[in-house]
Coordinates of C-alpha atoms and ligand atoms in Angstrom, one line a residue:
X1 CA 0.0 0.0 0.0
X2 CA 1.5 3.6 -1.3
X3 CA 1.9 6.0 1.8
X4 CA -0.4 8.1 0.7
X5 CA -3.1 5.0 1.2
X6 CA -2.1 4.1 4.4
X7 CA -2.1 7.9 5.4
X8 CA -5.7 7.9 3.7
X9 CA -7.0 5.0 6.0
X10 CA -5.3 6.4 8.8
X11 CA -7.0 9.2 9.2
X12 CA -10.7 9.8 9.6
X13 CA -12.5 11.4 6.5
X14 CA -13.7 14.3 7.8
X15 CA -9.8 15.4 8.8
X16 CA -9.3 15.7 5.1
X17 CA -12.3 18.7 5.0
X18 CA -10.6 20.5 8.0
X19 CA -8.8 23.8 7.1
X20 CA -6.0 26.0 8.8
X21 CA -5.1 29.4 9.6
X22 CA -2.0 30.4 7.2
X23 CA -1.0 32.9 9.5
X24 CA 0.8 29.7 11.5
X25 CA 1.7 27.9 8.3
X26 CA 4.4 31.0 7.0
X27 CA 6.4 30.3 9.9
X28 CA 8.5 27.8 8.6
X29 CA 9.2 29.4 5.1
X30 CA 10.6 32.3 7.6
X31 CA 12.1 30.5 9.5
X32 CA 14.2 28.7 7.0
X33 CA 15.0 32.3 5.1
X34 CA 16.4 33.8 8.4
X35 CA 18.7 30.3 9.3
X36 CA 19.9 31.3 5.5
X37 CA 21.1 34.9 6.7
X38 CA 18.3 36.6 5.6
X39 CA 16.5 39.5 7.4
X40 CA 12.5 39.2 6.8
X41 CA 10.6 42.0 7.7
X42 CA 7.9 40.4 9.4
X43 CA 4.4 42.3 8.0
X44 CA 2.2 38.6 8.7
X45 CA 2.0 39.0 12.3
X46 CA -1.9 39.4 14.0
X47 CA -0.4 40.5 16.9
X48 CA 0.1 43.6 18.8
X49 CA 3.9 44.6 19.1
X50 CA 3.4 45.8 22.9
X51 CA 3.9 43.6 26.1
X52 CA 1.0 43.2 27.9
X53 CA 0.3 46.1 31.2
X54 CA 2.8 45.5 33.6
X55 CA -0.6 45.4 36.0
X56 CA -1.7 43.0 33.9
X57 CA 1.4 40.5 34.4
X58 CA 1.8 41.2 38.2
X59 CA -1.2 40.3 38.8
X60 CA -0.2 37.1 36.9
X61 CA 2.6 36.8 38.9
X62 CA 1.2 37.2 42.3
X63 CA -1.6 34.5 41.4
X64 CA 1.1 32.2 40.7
X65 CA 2.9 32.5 44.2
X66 CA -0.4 32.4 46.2
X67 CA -0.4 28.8 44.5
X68 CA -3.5 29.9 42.5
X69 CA -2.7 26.8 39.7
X70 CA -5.3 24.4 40.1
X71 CA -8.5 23.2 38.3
X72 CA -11.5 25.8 38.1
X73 CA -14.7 26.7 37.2
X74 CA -15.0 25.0 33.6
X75 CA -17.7 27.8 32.8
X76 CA -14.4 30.6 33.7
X77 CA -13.8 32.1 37.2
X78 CA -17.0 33.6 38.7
X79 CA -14.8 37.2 39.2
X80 CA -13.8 37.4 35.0
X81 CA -17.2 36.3 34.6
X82 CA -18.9 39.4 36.2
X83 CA -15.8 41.8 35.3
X84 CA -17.0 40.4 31.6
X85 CA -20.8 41.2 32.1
X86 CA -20.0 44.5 33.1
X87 CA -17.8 45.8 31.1
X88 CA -20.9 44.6 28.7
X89 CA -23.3 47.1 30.5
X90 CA -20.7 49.6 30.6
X91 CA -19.7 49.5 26.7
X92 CA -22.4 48.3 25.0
X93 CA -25.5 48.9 27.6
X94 CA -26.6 45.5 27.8
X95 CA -27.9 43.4 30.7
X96 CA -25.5 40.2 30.8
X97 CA -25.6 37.7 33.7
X98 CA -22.5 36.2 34.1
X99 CA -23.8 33.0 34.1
X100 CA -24.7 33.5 30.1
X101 CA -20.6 34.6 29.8
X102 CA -17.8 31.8 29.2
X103 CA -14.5 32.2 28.8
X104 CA -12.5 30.0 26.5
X105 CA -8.4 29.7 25.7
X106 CA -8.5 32.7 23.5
X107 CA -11.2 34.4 20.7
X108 CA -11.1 31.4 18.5
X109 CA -12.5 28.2 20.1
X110 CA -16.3 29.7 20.4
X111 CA -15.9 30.3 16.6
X112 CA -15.4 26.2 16.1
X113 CA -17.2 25.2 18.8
X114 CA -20.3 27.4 17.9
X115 CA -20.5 25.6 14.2
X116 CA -20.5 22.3 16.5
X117 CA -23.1 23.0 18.9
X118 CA -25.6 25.3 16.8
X119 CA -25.0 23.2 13.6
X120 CA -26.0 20.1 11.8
X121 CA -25.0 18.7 9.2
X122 CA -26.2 20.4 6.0
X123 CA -27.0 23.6 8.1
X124 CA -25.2 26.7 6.6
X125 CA -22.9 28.9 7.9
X126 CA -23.0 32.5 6.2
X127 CA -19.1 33.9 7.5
X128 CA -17.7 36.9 5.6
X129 CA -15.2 36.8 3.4
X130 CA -12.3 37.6 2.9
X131 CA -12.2 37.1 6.4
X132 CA -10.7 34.8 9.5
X133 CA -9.9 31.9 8.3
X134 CA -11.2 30.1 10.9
X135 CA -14.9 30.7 9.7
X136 CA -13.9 28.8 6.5
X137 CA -12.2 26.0 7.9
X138 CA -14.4 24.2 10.0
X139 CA -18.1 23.6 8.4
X140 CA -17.0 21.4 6.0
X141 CA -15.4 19.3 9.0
X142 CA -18.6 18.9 10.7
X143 CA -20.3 18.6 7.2
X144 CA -22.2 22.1 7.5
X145 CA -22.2 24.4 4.4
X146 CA -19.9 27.2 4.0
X147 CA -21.8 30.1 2.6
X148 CA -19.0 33.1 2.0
X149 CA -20.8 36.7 2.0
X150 CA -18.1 38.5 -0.2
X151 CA -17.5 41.8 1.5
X152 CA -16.1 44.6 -1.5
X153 CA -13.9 46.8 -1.5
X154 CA -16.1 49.5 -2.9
X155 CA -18.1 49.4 0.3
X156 CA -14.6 49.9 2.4
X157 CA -14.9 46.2 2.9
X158 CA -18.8 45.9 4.0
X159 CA -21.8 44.4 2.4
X160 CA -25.3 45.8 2.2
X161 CA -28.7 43.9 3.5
X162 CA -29.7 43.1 0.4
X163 CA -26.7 40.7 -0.6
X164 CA -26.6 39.1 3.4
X165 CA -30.9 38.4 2.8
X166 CA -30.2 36.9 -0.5
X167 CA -28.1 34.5 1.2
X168 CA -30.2 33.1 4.0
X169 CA -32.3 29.8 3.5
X170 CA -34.5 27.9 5.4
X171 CA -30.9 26.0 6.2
X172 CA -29.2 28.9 8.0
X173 CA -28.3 28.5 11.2
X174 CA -25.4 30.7 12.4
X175 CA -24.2 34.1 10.5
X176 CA -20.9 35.1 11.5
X177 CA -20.3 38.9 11.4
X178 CA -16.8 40.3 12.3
X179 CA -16.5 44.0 13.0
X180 CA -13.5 45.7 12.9
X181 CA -12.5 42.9 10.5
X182 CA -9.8 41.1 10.1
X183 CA -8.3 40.7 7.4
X184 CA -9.3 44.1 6.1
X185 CA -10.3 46.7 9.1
X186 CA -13.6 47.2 7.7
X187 CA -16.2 48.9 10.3
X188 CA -19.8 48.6 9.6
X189 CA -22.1 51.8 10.3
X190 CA -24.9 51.8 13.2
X191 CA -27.0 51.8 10.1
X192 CA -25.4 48.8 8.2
X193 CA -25.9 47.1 11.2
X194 CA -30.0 48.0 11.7
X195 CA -30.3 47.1 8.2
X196 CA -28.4 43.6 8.7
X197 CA -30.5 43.4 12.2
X198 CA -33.7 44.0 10.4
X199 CA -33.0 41.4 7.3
X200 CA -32.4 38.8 10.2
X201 CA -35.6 39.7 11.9
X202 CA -37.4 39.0 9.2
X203 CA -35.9 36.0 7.6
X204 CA -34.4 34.2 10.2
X205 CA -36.4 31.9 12.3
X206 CA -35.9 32.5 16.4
X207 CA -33.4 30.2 17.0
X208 CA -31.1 31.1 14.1
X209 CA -27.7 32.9 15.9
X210 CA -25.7 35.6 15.2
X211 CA -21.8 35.1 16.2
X212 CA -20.5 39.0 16.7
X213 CA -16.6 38.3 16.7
X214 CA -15.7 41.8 18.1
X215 CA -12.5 40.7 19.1
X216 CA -10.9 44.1 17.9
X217 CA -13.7 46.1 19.6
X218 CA -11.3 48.6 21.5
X219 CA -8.9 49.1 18.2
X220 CA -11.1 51.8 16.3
X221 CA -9.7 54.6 14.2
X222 CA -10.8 58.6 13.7
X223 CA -12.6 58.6 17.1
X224 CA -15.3 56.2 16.4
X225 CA -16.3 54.2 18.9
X226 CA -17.6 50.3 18.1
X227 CA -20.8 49.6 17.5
X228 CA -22.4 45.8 18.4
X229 CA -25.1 44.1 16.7
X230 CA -26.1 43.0 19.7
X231 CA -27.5 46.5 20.8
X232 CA -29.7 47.0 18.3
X233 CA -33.5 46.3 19.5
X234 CA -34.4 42.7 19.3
X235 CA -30.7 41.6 18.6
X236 CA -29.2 40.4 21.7
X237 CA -31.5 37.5 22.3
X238 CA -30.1 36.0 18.9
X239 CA -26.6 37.3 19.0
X240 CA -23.2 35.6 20.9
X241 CA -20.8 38.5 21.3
X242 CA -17.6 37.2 21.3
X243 CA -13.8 38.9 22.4
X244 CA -11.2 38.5 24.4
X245 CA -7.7 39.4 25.5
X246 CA -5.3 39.1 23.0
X247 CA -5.7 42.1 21.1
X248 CA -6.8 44.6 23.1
X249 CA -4.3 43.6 25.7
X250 CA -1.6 42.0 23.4
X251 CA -2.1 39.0 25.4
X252 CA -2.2 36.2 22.9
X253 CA -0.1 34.1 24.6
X254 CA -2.2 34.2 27.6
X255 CA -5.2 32.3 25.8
X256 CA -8.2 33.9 27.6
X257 CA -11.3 35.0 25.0
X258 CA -15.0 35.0 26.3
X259 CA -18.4 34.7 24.5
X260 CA -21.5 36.1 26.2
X261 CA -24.8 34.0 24.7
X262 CA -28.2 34.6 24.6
X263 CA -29.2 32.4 27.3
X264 CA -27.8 30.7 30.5
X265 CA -29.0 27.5 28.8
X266 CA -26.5 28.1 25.6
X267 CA -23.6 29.0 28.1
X268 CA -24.2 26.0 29.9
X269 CA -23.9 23.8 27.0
X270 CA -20.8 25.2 25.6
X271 CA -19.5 25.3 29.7
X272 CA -19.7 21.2 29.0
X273 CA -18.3 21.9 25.7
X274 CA -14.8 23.2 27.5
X275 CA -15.2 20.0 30.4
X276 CA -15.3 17.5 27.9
X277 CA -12.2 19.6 25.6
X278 CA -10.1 21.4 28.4
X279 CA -12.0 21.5 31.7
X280 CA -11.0 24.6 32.4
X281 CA -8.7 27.8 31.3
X282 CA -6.1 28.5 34.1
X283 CA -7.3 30.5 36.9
X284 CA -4.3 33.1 37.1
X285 CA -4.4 34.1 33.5
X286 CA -8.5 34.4 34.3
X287 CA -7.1 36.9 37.1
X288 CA -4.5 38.9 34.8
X289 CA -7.4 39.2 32.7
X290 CA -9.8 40.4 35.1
X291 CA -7.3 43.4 36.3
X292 CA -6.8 43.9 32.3
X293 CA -10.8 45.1 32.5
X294 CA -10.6 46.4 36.2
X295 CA -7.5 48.2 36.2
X296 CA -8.1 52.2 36.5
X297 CA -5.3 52.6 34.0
X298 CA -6.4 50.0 31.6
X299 CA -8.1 52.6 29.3
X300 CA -5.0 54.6 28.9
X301 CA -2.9 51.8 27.7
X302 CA -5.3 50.6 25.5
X303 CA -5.6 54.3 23.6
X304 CA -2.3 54.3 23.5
X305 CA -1.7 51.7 21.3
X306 CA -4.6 52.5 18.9
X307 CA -3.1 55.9 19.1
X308 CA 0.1 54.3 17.6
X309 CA -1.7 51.8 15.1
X310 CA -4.0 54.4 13.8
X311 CA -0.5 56.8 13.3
X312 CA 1.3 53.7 11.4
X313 CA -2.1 53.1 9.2
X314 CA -2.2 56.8 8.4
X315 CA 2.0 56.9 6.6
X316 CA 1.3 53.0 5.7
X317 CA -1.6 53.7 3.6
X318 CA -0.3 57.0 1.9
X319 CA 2.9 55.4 0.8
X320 CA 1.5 52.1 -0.6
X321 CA -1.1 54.4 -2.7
X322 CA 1.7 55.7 -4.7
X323 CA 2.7 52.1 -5.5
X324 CA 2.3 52.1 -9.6
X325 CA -0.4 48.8 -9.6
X326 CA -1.5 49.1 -5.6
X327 CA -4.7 50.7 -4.0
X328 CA -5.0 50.5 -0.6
X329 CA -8.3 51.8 1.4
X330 CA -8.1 53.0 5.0
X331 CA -8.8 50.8 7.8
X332 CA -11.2 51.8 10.1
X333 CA -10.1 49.5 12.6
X334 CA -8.2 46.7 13.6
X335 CA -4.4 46.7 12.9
X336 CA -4.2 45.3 9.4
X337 CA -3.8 46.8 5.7
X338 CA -5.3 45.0 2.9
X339 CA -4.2 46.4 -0.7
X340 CA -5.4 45.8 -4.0
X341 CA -2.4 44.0 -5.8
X342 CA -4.6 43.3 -9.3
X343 CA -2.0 46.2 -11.1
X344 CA 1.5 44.6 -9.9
X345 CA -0.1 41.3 -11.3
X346 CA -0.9 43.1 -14.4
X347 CA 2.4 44.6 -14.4
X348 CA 4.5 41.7 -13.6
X349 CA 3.1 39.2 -15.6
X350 CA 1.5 37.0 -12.3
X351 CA -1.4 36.2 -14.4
X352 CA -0.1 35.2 -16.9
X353 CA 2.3 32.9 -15.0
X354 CA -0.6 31.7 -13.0
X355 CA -2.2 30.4 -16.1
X356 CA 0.9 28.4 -17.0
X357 CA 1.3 26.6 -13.8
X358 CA 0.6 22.5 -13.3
X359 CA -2.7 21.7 -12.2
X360 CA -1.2 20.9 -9.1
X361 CA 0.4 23.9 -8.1
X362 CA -2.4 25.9 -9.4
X363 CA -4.7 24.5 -7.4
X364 CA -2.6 25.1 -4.5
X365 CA -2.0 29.0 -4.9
X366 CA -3.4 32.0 -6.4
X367 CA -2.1 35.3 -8.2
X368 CA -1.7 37.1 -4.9
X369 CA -0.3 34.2 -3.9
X370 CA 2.3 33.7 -6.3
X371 CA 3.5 37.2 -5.5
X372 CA 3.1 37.1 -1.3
X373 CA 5.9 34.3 -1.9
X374 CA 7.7 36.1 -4.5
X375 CA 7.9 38.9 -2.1
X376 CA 8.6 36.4 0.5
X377 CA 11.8 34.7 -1.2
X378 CA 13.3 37.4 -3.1
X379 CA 12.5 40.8 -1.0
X380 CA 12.1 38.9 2.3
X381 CA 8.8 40.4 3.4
X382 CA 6.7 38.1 5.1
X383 CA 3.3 38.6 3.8
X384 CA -0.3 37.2 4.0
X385 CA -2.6 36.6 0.6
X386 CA -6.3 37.2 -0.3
X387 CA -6.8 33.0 0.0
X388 CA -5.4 33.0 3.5
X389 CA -8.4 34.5 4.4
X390 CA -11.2 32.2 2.6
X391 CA -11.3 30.5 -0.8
X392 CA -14.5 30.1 -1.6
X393 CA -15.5 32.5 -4.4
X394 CA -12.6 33.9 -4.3
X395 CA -11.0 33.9 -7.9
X396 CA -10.5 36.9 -9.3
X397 CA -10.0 39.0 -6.0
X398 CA -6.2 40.0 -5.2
X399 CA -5.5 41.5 -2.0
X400 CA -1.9 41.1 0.4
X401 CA -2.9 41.6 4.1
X402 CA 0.4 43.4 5.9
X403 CA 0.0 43.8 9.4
X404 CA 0.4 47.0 11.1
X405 CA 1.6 45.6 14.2
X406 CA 5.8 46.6 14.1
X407 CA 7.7 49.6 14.5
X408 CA 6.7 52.3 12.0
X409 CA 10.4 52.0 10.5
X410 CA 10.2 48.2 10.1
X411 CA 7.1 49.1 7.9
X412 CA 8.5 51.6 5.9
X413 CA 11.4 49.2 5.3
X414 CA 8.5 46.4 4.1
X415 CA 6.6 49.2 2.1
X416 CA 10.1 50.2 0.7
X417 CA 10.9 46.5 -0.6
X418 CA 7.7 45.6 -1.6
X419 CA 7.7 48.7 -4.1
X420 CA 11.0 47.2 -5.3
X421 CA 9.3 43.9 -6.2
X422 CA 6.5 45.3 -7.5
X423 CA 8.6 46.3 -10.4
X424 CA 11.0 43.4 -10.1
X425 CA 10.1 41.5 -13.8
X426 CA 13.3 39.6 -14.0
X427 CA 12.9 38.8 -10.3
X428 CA 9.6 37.4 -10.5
X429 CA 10.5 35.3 -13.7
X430 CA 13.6 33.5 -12.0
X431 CA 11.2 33.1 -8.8
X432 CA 8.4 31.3 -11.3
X433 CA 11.6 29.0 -13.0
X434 CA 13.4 28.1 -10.1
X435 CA 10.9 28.7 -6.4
X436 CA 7.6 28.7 -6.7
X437 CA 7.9 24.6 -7.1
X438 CA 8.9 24.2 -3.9
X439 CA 7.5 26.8 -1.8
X440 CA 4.3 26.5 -3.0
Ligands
PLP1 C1 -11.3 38.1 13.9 C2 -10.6 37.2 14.8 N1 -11.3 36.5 15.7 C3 -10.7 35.7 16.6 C4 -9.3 35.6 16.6 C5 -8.6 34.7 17.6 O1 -8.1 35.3 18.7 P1 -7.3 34.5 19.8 O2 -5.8 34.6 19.5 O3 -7.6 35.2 21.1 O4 -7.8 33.1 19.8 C6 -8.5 36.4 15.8 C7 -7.0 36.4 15.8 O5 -6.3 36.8 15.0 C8 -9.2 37.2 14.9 O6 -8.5 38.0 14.0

């Protein structure tokens, strides 16, 4: 039997339908490039380049020498809980118990685990795209539908009620909105959001959810402030509101999210969703978290740094407009750039190779992805393309997101290279005859 048989009947079927977040898969590639003497400007990085607030990490500290290391509430500790619910009246107005609030190891597992526990199979998942990849990944591997809502670029990366209502069937059972966005910053108005609240109203039976991912709910640009879904009338009995830590706090290693449902009977089931996965998250990051929302000077820090990542968007965006073949729009939040590459494909001839590639390769890249490695290999700027962000649908759309979170002059120096390679013909033709095969 060939290896690839045996690997076949190894595994179970449905491990085959399961996708991944590319963000973890560049790694490697940089990795190897930097053992090779290379210096890669890294622009693929979702997170924040601060430490976390030093209150944040002694309190970490201190819970660790009282000893405060053992199991916990599986549901998250009861103090995060109600720090969590009311931080929800305070920000959003809303009456949360904490017993509908539970905390998970970071802002991603609800997103899974929501497919798993609202979802059967055949039940479609409407999820934006281009967005987190972990929207796309998972239906298929619990044999739900994946239903992309293409957000454009003319609508500063929105969509309007009248494309999200033609996408709802009788099948849909969770929509997944994600506001800021990532992968492209895009902020929907109080009105976008009464005119998606009122297309749900009236096409969605009762029990159909809404999963709000506001994880970059504090990083807002040009002194808006975020709105949720969840506050518009008749909303917040459908909607799960989910953040967490490791943006606002640049706490991604500490692996504490949260997700507030609509009832004490959803929390409970997904509480038994983290006993029979985890038991529990551990208690001291829970307390490092809870001063993160408590702390008197948490607010400070936090406009601080969205002082500094709306500076960095501002020269970011300027300079990669005057790129001959790249249009950028601004961001409105989050900490991410997503430019329009279709011109440098024009002008370097990416189509054109695309066409020409095996079957193989082909279906294993894109345009923009030919160039993010390109630019990867040859200019050493580590890069994230339009796929990594959902496939479905995609053709035709070619976007690069750079991250905004590094020094200003680390980003100039990725701007300044990636205007190189934009004109780099005889670069990209040696990259298409003697790379692309094996980085691919
Ligand atoms: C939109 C969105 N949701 C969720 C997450 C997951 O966050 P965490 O690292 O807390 O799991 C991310 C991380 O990049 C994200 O961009």
């Amino acid at each position: 039997m060939s290896a690839a048989a045996l690997r076949a009947k190894l595994f179970a079927d449905r491990v085959y339908e399961l996708g991944t977040e590319n963000a973890f898969k560049i790694g490697p590639h940089i990795a190897l490039l930097e053992s090779q003497g290379h210096k890669v400007v890294r622009l693929n990085i979702g997170e924040p380049d601060f430490d976390i607030p030093s209150f944040v990490r002694d309190e970490v500290k201190r819970q660790l020498d009282l000893g405060n290391t053992h199991y916990c509430d599986p549901k998250g500790i009861l103090t995060l809980r109600k720090a969590i619910a009311n931080q929800m009246k305070e920000m959003r107005g809303l009456d949360v118990s904490p017993e509908q609030v539970v905390v998970f190891p970071g802002g991603k597992p609800s997103i899974g685990f929501s497919q798993e526990v609202y979802c059967n199979p055949g039940d479609e998942i409407i999820y934006p795209s281009p967005g987190f990849p972990i929207y796309e990944s998972f239906p298929r591997y619990l044999g739900a539908v994946p239903v992309p809502l293409h957000v454009s670029e003319d609508s500063n990366f929105t969509f309007t009620a009248e494309h999200l209502r033609d996408l709802i069937t009788d099948r849909t059972r969770l929509i997944i909105l994600n506001f800021p966005s990532n992968p492209t910053g895009g902020v929907a108005t109080l009105e976008q959001l009464t005119s998606f609240a009122e297309v749900i109203k009236r096409k969605c039976a009762r029990d159909v959810r809404v999963y709000s991912d506001e994880i970059y709910e504090n990083i807002v640009f040009d002194g808006q402030e975020h709105v949720s879904i969840a506050t518009i009338p008749g909303m917040q009995e459908r909607t799960i509101i989910s953040s967490g830590f490791s943006k606002t706090f640049a706490f991604t290693g500490g692996r504490v999210g949260y997700a507030v449902f609509p009832t004490e009977d959803e929390a409970n089931i997904f509480k038994n969703v983290n006993i029979n996965y985890f038991s529990c998250i551990p208690p001291f990051v829970q307390e490092g978290a809870r001063v993160a929302i408590e702390h008197p000077d948490s607010k400070k820090v936090v406009a601080h740094m969205v002082k500094t990542f709306q500076h960095r968007r501002d020269v970011i965006v300027k300079k990669l407009n005057v790129i001959d073949g790249i249009r950028c729009k601004t961001p409105g939040g989050a900490f991410y750039l997503f430019p329009n590459i279709s011109g440098v494909c024009q002008n370097l001839g990416v189509f054109a190779a695309f066409d020409n590639l095996s079957t193989d390769l082909k279906a294993r890249t894109s345009p923009s992805g030919l160039f993010q490695m390109f630019l990867l290999y040859h200019h050493y700027v580590a890069t994230l393309d339009r796929n990594s962000f959902g496939k479905i649908g995609s053709e035709g759309q070619h976007f690069l997101r750079l991250s905004s979170a590094s020094e200003l002059e680390v980003l100039e120096e990725g701007v300044r290279r990636l205007e190189i390679a934009s004109r780099d013909r005889a670069g990209f033709e040696k990259f298409i005859k003697s790379t692309v095969m094996h980085v691919c």
